CSV table of C-alpha atoms in Angstrom, one decimal:
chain,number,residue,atom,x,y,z
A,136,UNK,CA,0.0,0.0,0.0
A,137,UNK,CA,2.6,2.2,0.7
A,138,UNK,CA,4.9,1.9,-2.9
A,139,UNK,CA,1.5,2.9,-4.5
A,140,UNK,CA,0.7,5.6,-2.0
A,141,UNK,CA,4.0,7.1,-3.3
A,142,UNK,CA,3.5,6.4,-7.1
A,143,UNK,CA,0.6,8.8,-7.2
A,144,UNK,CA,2.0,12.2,-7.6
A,145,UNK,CA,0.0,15.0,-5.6
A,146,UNK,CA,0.2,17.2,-8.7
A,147,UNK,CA,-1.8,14.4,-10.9
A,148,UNK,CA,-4.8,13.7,-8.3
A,149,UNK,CA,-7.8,15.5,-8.9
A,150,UNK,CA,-8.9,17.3,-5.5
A,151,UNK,CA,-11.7,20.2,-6.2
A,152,UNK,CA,-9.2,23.0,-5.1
A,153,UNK,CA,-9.1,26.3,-7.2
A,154,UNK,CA,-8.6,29.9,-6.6
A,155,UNK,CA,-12.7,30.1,-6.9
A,156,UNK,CA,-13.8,27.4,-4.9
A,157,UNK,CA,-11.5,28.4,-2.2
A,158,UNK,CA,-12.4,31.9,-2.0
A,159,UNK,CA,-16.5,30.8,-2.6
A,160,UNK,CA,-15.8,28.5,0.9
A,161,UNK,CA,-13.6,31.6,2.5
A,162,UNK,CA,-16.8,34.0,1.7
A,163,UNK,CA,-19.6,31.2,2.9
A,164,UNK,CA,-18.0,30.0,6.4
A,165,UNK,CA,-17.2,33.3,7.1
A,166,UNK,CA,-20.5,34.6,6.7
A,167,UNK,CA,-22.2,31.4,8.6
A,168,UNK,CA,-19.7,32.1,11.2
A,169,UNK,CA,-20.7,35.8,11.6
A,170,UNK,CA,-24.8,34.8,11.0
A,171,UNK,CA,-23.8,32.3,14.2
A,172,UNK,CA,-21.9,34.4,16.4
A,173,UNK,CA,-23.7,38.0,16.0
A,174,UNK,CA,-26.4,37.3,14.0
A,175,UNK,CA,-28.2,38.0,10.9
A,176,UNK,CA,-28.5,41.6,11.3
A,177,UNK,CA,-25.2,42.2,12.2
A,178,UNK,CA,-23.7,39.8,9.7
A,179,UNK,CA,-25.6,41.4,7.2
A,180,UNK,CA,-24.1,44.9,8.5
A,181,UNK,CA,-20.6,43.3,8.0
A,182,UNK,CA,-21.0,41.8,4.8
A,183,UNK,CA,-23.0,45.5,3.6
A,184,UNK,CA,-19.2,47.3,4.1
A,185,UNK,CA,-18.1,45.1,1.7
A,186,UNK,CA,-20.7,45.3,-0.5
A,187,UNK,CA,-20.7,48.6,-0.6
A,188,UNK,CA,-16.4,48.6,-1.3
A,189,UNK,CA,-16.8,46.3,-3.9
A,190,UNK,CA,-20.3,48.3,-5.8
A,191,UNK,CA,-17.3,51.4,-5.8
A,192,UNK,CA,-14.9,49.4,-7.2
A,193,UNK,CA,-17.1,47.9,-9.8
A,194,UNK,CA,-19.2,50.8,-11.0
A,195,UNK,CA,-15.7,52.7,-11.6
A,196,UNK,CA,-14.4,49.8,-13.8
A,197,UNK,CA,-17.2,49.5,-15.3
A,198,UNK,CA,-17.5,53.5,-16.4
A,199,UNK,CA,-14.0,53.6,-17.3
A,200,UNK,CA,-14.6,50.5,-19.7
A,201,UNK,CA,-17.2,52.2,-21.2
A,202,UNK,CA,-15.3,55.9,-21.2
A,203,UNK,CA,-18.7,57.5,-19.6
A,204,UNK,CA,-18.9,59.8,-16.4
A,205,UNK,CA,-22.2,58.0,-15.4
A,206,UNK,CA,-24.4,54.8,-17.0
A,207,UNK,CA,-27.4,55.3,-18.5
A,208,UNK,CA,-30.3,53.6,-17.5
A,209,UNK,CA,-29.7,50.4,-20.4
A,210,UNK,CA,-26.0,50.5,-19.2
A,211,UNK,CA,-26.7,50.4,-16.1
A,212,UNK,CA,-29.1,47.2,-16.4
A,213,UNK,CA,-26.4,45.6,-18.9
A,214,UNK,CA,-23.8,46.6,-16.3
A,215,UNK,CA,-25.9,44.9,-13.4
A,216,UNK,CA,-26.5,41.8,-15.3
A,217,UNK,CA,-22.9,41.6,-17.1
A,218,UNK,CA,-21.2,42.3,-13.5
A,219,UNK,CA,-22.9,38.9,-12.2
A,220,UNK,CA,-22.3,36.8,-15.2
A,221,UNK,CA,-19.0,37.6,-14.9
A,222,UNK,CA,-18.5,36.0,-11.7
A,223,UNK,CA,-21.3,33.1,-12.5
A,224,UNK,CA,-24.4,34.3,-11.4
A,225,UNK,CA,-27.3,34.1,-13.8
A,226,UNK,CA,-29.4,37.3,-13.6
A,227,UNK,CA,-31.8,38.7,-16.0
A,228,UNK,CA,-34.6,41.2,-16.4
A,229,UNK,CA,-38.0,40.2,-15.2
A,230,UNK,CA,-39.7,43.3,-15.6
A,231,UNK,CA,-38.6,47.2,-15.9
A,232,UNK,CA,-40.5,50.2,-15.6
A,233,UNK,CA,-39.3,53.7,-15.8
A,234,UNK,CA,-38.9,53.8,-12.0
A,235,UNK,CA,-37.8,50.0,-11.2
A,236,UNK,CA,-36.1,47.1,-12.7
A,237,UNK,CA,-37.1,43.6,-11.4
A,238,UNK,CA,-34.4,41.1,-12.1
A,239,UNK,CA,-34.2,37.7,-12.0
A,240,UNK,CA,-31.6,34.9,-11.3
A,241,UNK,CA,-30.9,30.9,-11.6
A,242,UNK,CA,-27.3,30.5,-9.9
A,243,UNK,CA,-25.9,32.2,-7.1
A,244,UNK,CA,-22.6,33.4,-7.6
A,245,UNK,CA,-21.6,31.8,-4.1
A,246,UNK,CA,-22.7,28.1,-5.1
A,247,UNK,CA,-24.8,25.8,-3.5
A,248,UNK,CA,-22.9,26.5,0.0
A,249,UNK,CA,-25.3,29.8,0.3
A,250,UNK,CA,-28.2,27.9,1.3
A,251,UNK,CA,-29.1,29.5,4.8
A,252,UNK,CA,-26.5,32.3,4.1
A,253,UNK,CA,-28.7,35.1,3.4
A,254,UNK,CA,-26.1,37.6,4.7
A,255,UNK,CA,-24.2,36.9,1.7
A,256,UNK,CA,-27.9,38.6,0.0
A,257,UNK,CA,-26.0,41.7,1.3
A,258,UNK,CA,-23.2,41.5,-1.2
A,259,UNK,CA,-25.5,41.8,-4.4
A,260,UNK,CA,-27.9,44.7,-2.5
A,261,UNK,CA,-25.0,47.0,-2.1
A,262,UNK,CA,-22.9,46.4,-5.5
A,263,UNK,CA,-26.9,47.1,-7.2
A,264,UNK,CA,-27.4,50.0,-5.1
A,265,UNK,CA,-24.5,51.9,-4.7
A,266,UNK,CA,-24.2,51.3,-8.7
A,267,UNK,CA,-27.5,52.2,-9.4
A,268,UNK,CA,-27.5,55.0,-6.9
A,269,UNK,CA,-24.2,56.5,-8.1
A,270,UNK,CA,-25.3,56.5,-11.5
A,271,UNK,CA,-28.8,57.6,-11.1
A,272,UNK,CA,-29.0,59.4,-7.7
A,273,UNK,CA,-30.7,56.8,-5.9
A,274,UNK,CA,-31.5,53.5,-5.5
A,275,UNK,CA,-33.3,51.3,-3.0
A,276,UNK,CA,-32.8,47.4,-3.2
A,277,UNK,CA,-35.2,44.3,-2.3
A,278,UNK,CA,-33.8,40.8,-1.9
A,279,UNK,CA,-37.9,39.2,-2.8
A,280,UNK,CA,-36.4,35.9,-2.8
A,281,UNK,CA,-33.1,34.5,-2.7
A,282,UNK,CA,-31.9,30.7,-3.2
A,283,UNK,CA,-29.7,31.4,0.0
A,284,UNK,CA,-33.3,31.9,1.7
A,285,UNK,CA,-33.9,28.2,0.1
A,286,UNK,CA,-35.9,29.6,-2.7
A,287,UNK,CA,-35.1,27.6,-6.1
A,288,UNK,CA,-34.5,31.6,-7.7
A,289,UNK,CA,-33.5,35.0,-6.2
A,290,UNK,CA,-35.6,38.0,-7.7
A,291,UNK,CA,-34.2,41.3,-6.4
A,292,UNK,CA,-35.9,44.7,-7.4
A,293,UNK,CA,-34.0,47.6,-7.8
A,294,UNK,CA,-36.4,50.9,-7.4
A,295,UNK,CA,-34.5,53.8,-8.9
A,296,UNK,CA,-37.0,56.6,-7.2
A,297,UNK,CA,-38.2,56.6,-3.9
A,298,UNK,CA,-41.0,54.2,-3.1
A,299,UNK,CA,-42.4,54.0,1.1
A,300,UNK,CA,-44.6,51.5,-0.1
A,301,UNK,CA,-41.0,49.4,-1.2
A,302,UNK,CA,-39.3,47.2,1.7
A,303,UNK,CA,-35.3,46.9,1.3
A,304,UNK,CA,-32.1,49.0,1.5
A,305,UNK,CA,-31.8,52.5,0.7
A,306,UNK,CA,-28.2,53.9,-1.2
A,307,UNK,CA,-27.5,57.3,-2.5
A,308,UNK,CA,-25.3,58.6,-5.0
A,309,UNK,CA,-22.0,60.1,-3.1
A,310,UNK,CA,-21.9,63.5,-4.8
């Protein structure tokens, strides 16, 4: 056993270890840590500074890729759909009206680990709204459903005027 123990070579054997799948684990047991330890509310306050980083980050990339000083409103729903294919997620439009744009999506970015993660929700609320705010003023984000809330879809609306009638997070453009 051992002579063919030592004839495999650990460079040859196939063990599901990438850059992608690590970081997807990194980002899911750190939120089910935080969900366990603090709680949802204050996981989701964690994971919202990141968000938030990242929707920065993002929306400047994005505007300097397309040499514009702010998206317009098709950009900015081909930006919020191309940002999430880019990094596997499978969003589309389910509706859009002048003041909202109801998308929908198939795969989670974070894999099937985000079951009962919906602190990780958090990440795609704040990259939508601060890009949509930022581009457009303002922007106010509802996680409807979510796979990591065990739902076999997530559907998130973005409101792009101010609704009171609208549950989610508010985000406003940083001029």
């Amino acid at each position: 056993m051992t002579k063919l123990t030592e004839a495999i070579s650990v460079k040859t054997i196939d063990v599901p270890l990438n850059n992608n799948n690590f970081v997807k684990s990194l980002l899911n047991h750190l939120s089910g840590s935080l969900q366990d330890i603090i709680g949802l509310e204050e996981a989701e306050g964690f994971i919202s500074i990141v968000g938030s980083k990242l929707g920065e980050q993002i929306d400047f990339q994005y505007r300097e890729a397309l040499n514009v000083e702010k998206l317009s409103r098709t950009q900015l729903t081909e930006v919020l759909i191309d940002l999430k294919a880019r990094i596997d997620g499978d969003f589309y439009v389910l509706e859009e009206f002048p003041d909202k744009i109801v998308f929908g999506n198939k795969h989670c970015p974070f894999g099937s680990d985000v079951y009962d993660r919906p602190a990780l929700c958090m990440m795609t609320s704040n990259v939508f709204g601060v890009i949509a705010a930022e581009n457009t003023g303002y922007a106010k984000v509802s996680i409807d459903e979510s796979i990591a809330r065990n739902h076999d879809h997530c559907k998130v609306t973005v409101y792009l005027s101010p609704d009171d009638t609208a549950d989610g997070r508010e985000y406003y453009c940083s001029d």
